[in-house]
Amino acid sequence: MGARSGAVIEDHRRPAGMCWMVPAGTAGGVRLPLWEDASMGAALFVPGLEMRSERLWWRVRPEVGALVTSPVTLRAAVIAVGAGR
């Protein structure tokens, strides 16, 4: 997604392995393969900014002006990648 992506957590303990930050209230009800619905009360492990382990780290660090990804853009990218498999 390049410059269109906001912050991304890579978490190898989750089935999808990656967690994009999207604006609050925009992920509920969205169904994508291997992805859980990030509804109210869902738990997410967030690494410290300098943390890097073999299972959890910031793939794309949060930056001012680029914290979240458009859910429309993210959904289109996931579907495009899935279609190529």
GROMACS .gro file of N, CA, C and O in nm:
model
  340
    1MET      N    1   0.081  -0.119   0.000
    1MET     CA    2   0.000   0.000   0.000
    1MET      C    3   0.085   0.125   0.000
    1MET      O    4   0.034   0.233  -0.026
    2GLY      N    5   0.211   0.109   0.032
    2GLY     CA    6   0.303   0.222   0.026
    2GLY      C    7   0.260   0.339   0.111
    2GLY      O    8   0.222   0.324   0.226
    3ALA      N    9   0.263   0.459   0.054
    3ALA     CA   10   0.233   0.582   0.127
    3ALA      C   11   0.087   0.591   0.168
    3ALA      O   12   0.051   0.675   0.250
    4ARG      N   13   0.000   0.506   0.115
    4ARG     CA   14  -0.141   0.509   0.152
    4ARG      C   15  -0.167   0.437   0.283
    4ARG      O   16  -0.278   0.440   0.335
    5SER      N   17  -0.067   0.372   0.339
    5SER     CA   18  -0.084   0.296   0.462
    5SER      C   19  -0.052   0.380   0.584
    5SER      O   20   0.043   0.458   0.585
    6GLY      N   21  -0.131   0.362   0.687
    6GLY     CA   22  -0.101   0.419   0.818
    6GLY      C   23  -0.018   0.317   0.895
    6GLY      O   24   0.045   0.229   0.837
    7ALA      N   25  -0.020   0.327   1.026
    7ALA     CA   26   0.058   0.237   1.112
    7ALA      C   27   0.010   0.093   1.098
    7ALA      O   28  -0.109   0.067   1.082
    8VAL      N   29   0.107   0.000   1.102
    8VAL     CA   30   0.077  -0.143   1.090
    8VAL      C   31   0.155  -0.219   1.196
    8VAL      O   32   0.276  -0.201   1.210
    9ILE      N   33   0.084  -0.304   1.270
    9ILE     CA   34   0.149  -0.393   1.367
    9ILE      C   35   0.160  -0.529   1.302
    9ILE      O   36   0.062  -0.582   1.251
   10GLU      N   37   0.280  -0.587   1.303
   10GLU     CA   38   0.296  -0.725   1.257
   10GLU      C   39   0.295  -0.813   1.381
   10GLU      O   40   0.374  -0.794   1.473
   11ASP      N   41   0.202  -0.906   1.383
   11ASP     CA   42   0.180  -0.991   1.500
   11ASP      C   43   0.162  -1.135   1.454
   11ASP      O   44   0.057  -1.172   1.404
   12HIS      N   45   0.266  -1.215   1.468
   12HIS     CA   46   0.263  -1.352   1.420
   12HIS      C   47   0.185  -1.446   1.511
   12HIS      O   48   0.179  -1.565   1.485
   13ARG      N   49   0.121  -1.392   1.613
   13ARG     CA   50   0.035  -1.473   1.698
   13ARG      C   51  -0.108  -1.471   1.646
   13ARG      O   52  -0.192  -1.545   1.692
   14ARG      N   53  -0.139  -1.386   1.549
   14ARG     CA   54  -0.274  -1.374   1.493
   14ARG      C   55  -0.277  -1.442   1.356
   14ARG      O   56  -0.177  -1.442   1.284
   15PRO      N   57  -0.394  -1.496   1.316
   15PRO     CA   58  -0.402  -1.566   1.187
   15PRO      C   59  -0.359  -1.481   1.067
   15PRO      O   60  -0.289  -1.528   0.980
   16ALA      N   61  -0.401  -1.355   1.061
   16ALA     CA   62  -0.367  -1.271   0.946
   16ALA      C   63  -0.226  -1.216   0.955
   16ALA      O   64  -0.166  -1.182   0.855
   17GLY      N   65  -0.171  -1.204   1.076
   17GLY     CA   66  -0.034  -1.160   1.094
   17GLY      C   67  -0.010  -1.011   1.091
   17GLY      O   68   0.095  -0.965   1.135
   18MET      N   69  -0.102  -0.932   1.040
   18MET     CA   70  -0.083  -0.788   1.032
   18MET      C   71  -0.209  -0.718   1.082
   18MET      O   72  -0.320  -0.765   1.057
   19CYS      N   73  -0.190  -0.605   1.147
   19CYS     CA   74  -0.302  -0.526   1.200
   19CYS      C   75  -0.284  -0.382   1.156
   19CYS      O   76  -0.189  -0.317   1.200
   20TRP      N   77  -0.371  -0.333   1.070
   20TRP     CA   78  -0.368  -0.194   1.026
   20TRP      C   79  -0.451  -0.111   1.122
   20TRP      O   80  -0.556  -0.154   1.167
   21MET      N   81  -0.407   0.009   1.149
   21MET     CA   82  -0.484   0.102   1.230
   21MET      C   83  -0.579   0.176   1.135
   21MET      O   84  -0.536   0.231   1.034
   22VAL      N   85  -0.709   0.171   1.166
   22VAL     CA   86  -0.810   0.241   1.088
   22VAL      C   87  -0.886   0.334   1.182
   22VAL      O   88  -0.882   0.315   1.303
   23PRO      N   89  -0.955   0.434   1.130
   23PRO     CA   90  -1.028   0.525   1.218
   23PRO      C   91  -1.129   0.450   1.305
   23PRO      O   92  -1.191   0.353   1.260
   24ALA      N   93  -1.145   0.494   1.428
   24ALA     CA   94  -1.238   0.431   1.522
   24ALA      C   95  -1.377   0.422   1.461
   24ALA      O   96  -1.425   0.516   1.397
   25GLY      N   97  -1.438   0.305   1.477
   25GLY     CA   98  -1.574   0.285   1.429
   25GLY      C   99  -1.588   0.245   1.285
   25GLY      O  100  -1.699   0.227   1.236
   26THR      N  101  -1.477   0.230   1.212
   26THR     CA  102  -1.487   0.199   1.069
   26THR      C  103  -1.463   0.052   1.036
   26THR      O  104  -1.488   0.010   0.924
   27ALA      N  105  -1.416  -0.029   1.131
   27ALA     CA  106  -1.385  -0.169   1.101
   27ALA      C  107  -1.499  -0.264   1.137
   27ALA      O  108  -1.506  -0.375   1.086
   28GLY      N  109  -1.587  -0.224   1.225
   28GLY     CA  110  -1.695  -0.312   1.269
   28GLY      C  111  -1.781  -0.362   1.154
   28GLY      O  112  -1.824  -0.286   1.069
   29GLY      N  113  -1.801  -0.493   1.151
   29GLY     CA  114  -1.886  -0.552   1.049
   29GLY      C  115  -1.818  -0.584   0.918
   29GLY      O  116  -1.876  -0.648   0.832
   30VAL      N  117  -1.694  -0.543   0.900
   30VAL     CA  118  -1.622  -0.573   0.776
   30VAL      C  119  -1.571  -0.716   0.784
   30VAL      O  120  -1.505  -0.753   0.880
   31ARG      N  121  -1.600  -0.795   0.686
   31ARG     CA  122  -1.558  -0.935   0.685
   31ARG      C  123  -1.456  -0.956   0.574
   31ARG      O  124  -1.484  -0.932   0.458
   32LEU      N  125  -1.337  -0.999   0.613
   32LEU     CA  126  -1.232  -1.031   0.518
   32LEU      C  127  -1.176  -1.167   0.554
   32LEU      O  128  -1.177  -1.206   0.671
   33PRO      N  129  -1.122  -1.243   0.459
   33PRO     CA  130  -1.067  -1.376   0.489
   33PRO      C  131  -0.958  -1.368   0.596
   33PRO      O  132  -0.872  -1.281   0.591
   34LEU      N  133  -0.963  -1.455   0.693
   34LEU     CA  134  -0.865  -1.469   0.802
   34LEU      C  135  -0.866  -1.352   0.901
   34LEU      O  136  -0.786  -1.349   0.992
   35TRP      N  137  -0.954  -1.255   0.885
   35TRP     CA  138  -0.953  -1.137   0.969
   35TRP      C  139  -1.067  -1.143   1.067
   35TRP      O  140  -1.177  -1.182   1.033
   36GLU      N  141  -1.041  -1.101   1.188
   36GLU     CA  142  -1.145  -1.092   1.289
   36GLU      C  143  -1.209  -0.954   1.281
   36GLU      O  144  -1.145  -0.857   1.243
   37ASP      N  145  -1.335  -0.947   1.321
   37ASP     CA  146  -1.405  -0.819   1.328
   37ASP      C  147  -1.350  -0.744   1.448
   37ASP      O  148  -1.358  -0.790   1.561
   38ALA      N  149  -1.294  -0.628   1.426
   38ALA     CA  150  -1.236  -0.548   1.534
   38ALA      C  151  -1.346  -0.463   1.599
   38ALA      O  152  -1.349  -0.343   1.586
   39SER      N  153  -1.437  -0.530   1.667
   39SER     CA  154  -1.549  -0.460   1.727
   39SER      C  155  -1.511  -0.405   1.864
   39SER      O  156  -1.401  -0.430   1.915
   40MET      N  157  -1.603  -0.331   1.924
   40MET     CA  158  -1.580  -0.278   2.058
   40MET      C  159  -1.546  -0.391   2.153
   40MET      O  160  -1.610  -0.496   2.149
   41GLY      N  161  -1.446  -0.371   2.234
   41GLY     CA  162  -1.405  -0.472   2.331
   41GLY      C  163  -1.302  -0.570   2.278
   41GLY      O  164  -1.255  -0.655   2.352
   42ALA      N  165  -1.268  -0.563   2.150
   42ALA     CA  166  -1.167  -0.652   2.093
   42ALA      C  167  -1.030  -0.615   2.150
   42ALA      O  168  -1.001  -0.498   2.174
   43ALA      N  169  -0.947  -0.714   2.175
   43ALA     CA  170  -0.813  -0.692   2.230
   43ALA      C  171  -0.710  -0.687   2.118
   43ALA      O  172  -0.720  -0.759   2.020
   44LEU      N  173  -0.616  -0.597   2.133
   44LEU     CA  174  -0.506  -0.584   2.037
   44LEU      C  175  -0.379  -0.555   2.116
   44LEU      O  176  -0.377  -0.465   2.199
   45PHE      N  177  -0.275  -0.633   2.091
   45PHE     CA  178  -0.147  -0.607   2.155
   45PHE      C  179  -0.076  -0.499   2.075
   45PHE      O  180  -0.062  -0.510   1.953
   46VAL      N  181  -0.033  -0.394   2.142
   46VAL     CA  182   0.035  -0.282   2.078
   46VAL      C  183   0.178  -0.277   2.131
   46VAL      O  184   0.199  -0.257   2.251
   47PRO      N  185   0.277  -0.294   2.045
   47PRO     CA  186   0.416  -0.292   2.092
   47PRO      C  187   0.460  -0.148   2.125
   47PRO      O  188   0.406  -0.052   2.070
   48GLY      N  189   0.557  -0.136   2.213
   48GLY     CA  190   0.619  -0.006   2.235
   48GLY      C  191   0.688   0.039   2.107
   48GLY      O  192   0.720  -0.043   2.021
   49LEU      N  193   0.712   0.167   2.093
   49LEU     CA  194   0.770   0.217   1.968
   49LEU      C  195   0.907   0.157   1.938
   49LEU      O  196   0.944   0.142   1.822
   50GLU      N  197   0.983   0.125   2.040
   50GLU     CA  198   1.116   0.068   2.018
   50GLU      C  199   1.118  -0.084   2.029
   50GLU      O  200   1.222  -0.146   2.012
   51MET      N  201   1.003  -0.144   2.058
   51MET     CA  202   0.996  -0.289   2.076
   51MET      C  203   1.007  -0.361   1.943
   51MET      O  204   0.948  -0.320   1.844
   52ARG      N  205   1.082  -0.469   1.943
   52ARG     CA  206   1.088  -0.558   1.826
   52ARG      C  207   1.121  -0.697   1.877
   52ARG      O  208   1.229  -0.720   1.929
   53SER      N  209   1.026  -0.785   1.863
   53SER     CA  210   1.049  -0.924   1.899
   53SER      C  211   1.026  -1.008   1.774
   53SER      O  212   0.987  -0.956   1.670
   54GLU      N  213   1.047  -1.136   1.784
   54GLU     CA  214   1.028  -1.221   1.666
   54GLU      C  215   0.881  -1.241   1.632
   54GLU      O  216   0.848  -1.286   1.524
   55ARG      N  217   0.791  -1.201   1.724
   55ARG     CA  218   0.648  -1.223   1.699
   55ARG      C  219   0.564  -1.096   1.696
   55ARG      O  220   0.451  -1.100   1.651
   56LEU      N  221   0.615  -0.983   1.743
   56LEU     CA  222   0.534  -0.862   1.752
   56LEU      C  223   0.621  -0.738   1.734
   56LEU      O  224   0.718  -0.721   1.807
   57TRP      N  225   0.588  -0.653   1.636
   57TRP     CA  226   0.661  -0.528   1.616
   57TRP      C  227   0.581  -0.436   1.524
   57TRP      O  228   0.482  -0.476   1.465
   58TRP      N  229   0.625  -0.311   1.513
   58TRP     CA  230   0.565  -0.215   1.421
   58TRP      C  231   0.622  -0.241   1.283
   58TRP      O  232   0.740  -0.217   1.259
   59ARG      N  233   0.542  -0.289   1.191
   59ARG     CA  234   0.585  -0.307   1.052
   59ARG      C  235   0.596  -0.169   0.985
   59ARG      O  236   0.687  -0.141   0.909
   60VAL      N  237   0.496  -0.081   1.015
   60VAL     CA  238   0.498   0.059   0.974
   60VAL      C  239   0.474   0.139   1.100
   60VAL      O  240   0.367   0.129   1.160
   61ARG      N  241   0.575   0.213   1.143
   61ARG     CA  242   0.564   0.288   1.268
   61ARG      C  243   0.462   0.401   1.256
   61ARG      O  244   0.448   0.460   1.149
   62PRO      N  245   0.393   0.429   1.366
   62PRO     CA  246   0.299   0.542   1.362
   62PRO      C  247   0.374   0.673   1.345
   62PRO      O  248   0.474   0.697   1.410
   63GLU      N  249   0.327   0.754   1.255
   63GLU     CA  250   0.387   0.884   1.226
   63GLU      C  251   0.278   0.990   1.228
   63GLU      O  252   0.165   0.963   1.186
   64VAL      N  253   0.311   1.110   1.269
   64VAL     CA  254   0.215   1.220   1.265
   64VAL      C  255   0.167   1.238   1.121
   64VAL      O  256   0.247   1.242   1.028
   65GLY      N  257   0.037   1.244   1.103
   65GLY     CA  258  -0.020   1.259   0.970
   65GLY      C  259  -0.041   1.128   0.896
   65GLY      O  260  -0.101   1.127   0.790
   66ALA      N  261   0.010   1.018   0.949
   66ALA     CA  262  -0.007   0.888   0.884
   66ALA      C  263  -0.032   0.780   0.989
   66ALA      O  264   0.033   0.677   0.989
   67LEU      N  265  -0.126   0.806   1.078
   67LEU     CA  266  -0.155   0.708   1.183
   67LEU      C  267  -0.251   0.600   1.138
   67LEU      O  268  -0.235   0.484   1.175
   68VAL      N  269  -0.352   0.637   1.060
   68VAL     CA  270  -0.454   0.541   1.021
   68VAL      C  271  -0.458   0.524   0.870
   68VAL      O  272  -0.415   0.609   0.794
   69THR      N  273  -0.515   0.410   0.830
   69THR     CA  274  -0.534   0.377   0.689
   69THR      C  275  -0.683   0.388   0.657
   69THR      O  276  -0.766   0.348   0.739
   70SER      N  277  -0.715   0.437   0.541
   70SER     CA  278  -0.854   0.441   0.497
   70SER      C  279  -0.907   0.298   0.490
   70SER      O  280  -0.846   0.212   0.425
   71PRO      N  281  -1.021   0.270   0.556
   71PRO     CA  282  -1.074   0.134   0.549
   71PRO      C  283  -1.114   0.093   0.407
   71PRO      O  284  -1.104  -0.024   0.371
   72VAL      N  285  -1.155   0.187   0.325
   72VAL     CA  286  -1.192   0.157   0.186
   72VAL      C  287  -1.067   0.115   0.109
   72VAL      O  288  -1.067   0.016   0.035
   73THR      N  289  -0.958   0.189   0.126
   73THR     CA  290  -0.832   0.156   0.059
   73THR      C  291  -0.778   0.022   0.107
   73THR      O  292  -0.732  -0.060   0.027
   74LEU      N  293  -0.784  -0.002   0.237
   74LEU     CA  294  -0.734  -0.128   0.293
   74LEU      C  295  -0.814  -0.246   0.240
   74LEU      O  296  -0.757  -0.347   0.198
   75ARG      N  297  -0.945  -0.235   0.241
   75ARG     CA  298  -1.030  -0.345   0.192
   75ARG      C  299  -0.999  -0.374   0.045
   75ARG      O  300  -0.986  -0.490   0.006
   76ALA      N  301  -0.986  -0.271  -0.037
   76ALA     CA  302  -0.954  -0.291  -0.179
   76ALA      C  303  -0.819  -0.361  -0.196
   76ALA      O  304  -0.805  -0.451  -0.280
   77ALA      N  305  -0.721  -0.323  -0.115
   77ALA     CA  306  -0.588  -0.385  -0.125
   77ALA      C  307  -0.593  -0.532  -0.084
   77ALA      O  308  -0.532  -0.617  -0.149
   78VAL      N  309  -0.665  -0.562   0.025
   78VAL     CA  310  -0.675  -0.702   0.071
   78VAL      C  311  -0.745  -0.787  -0.034
   78VAL      O  312  -0.702  -0.900  -0.064
   79ILE      N  313  -0.852  -0.737  -0.092
   79ILE     CA  314  -0.924  -0.812  -0.195
   79ILE      C  315  -0.836  -0.832  -0.318
   79ILE      O  316  -0.833  -0.941  -0.376
   80ALA      N  317  -0.762  -0.730  -0.357
   80ALA     CA  318  -0.672  -0.741  -0.474
   80ALA      C  319  -0.564  -0.847  -0.451
   80ALA      O  320  -0.534  -0.926  -0.539
   81VAL      N  321  -0.507  -0.848  -0.331
   81VAL     CA  322  -0.404  -0.947  -0.299
   81VAL      C  323  -0.465  -1.088  -0.298
   81VAL      O  324  -0.407  -1.181  -0.351
   82GLY      N  325  -0.583  -1.100  -0.240
   82GLY     CA  326  -0.653  -1.230  -0.236
   82GLY      C  327  -0.686  -1.281  -0.375
   82GLY      O  328  -0.681  -1.402  -0.401
   83ALA      N  329  -0.721  -1.194  -0.466
   83ALA     CA  330  -0.755  -1.233  -0.603
   83ALA      C  331  -0.634  -1.285  -0.678
   83ALA      O  332  -0.647  -1.366  -0.769
   84GLY      N  333  -0.515  -1.240  -0.638
   84GLY     CA  334  -0.393  -1.283  -0.705
   84GLY      C  335  -0.342  -1.418  -0.658
   84GLY      O  336  -0.247  -1.469  -0.712
   85ARG      N  337  -0.406  -1.475  -0.558
   85ARG     CA  338  -0.360  -1.605  -0.505
   85ARG      C  339  -0.422  -1.720  -0.576
   85ARG      O  340  -0.521  -1.727  -0.626
   0.00000   0.00000   0.00000
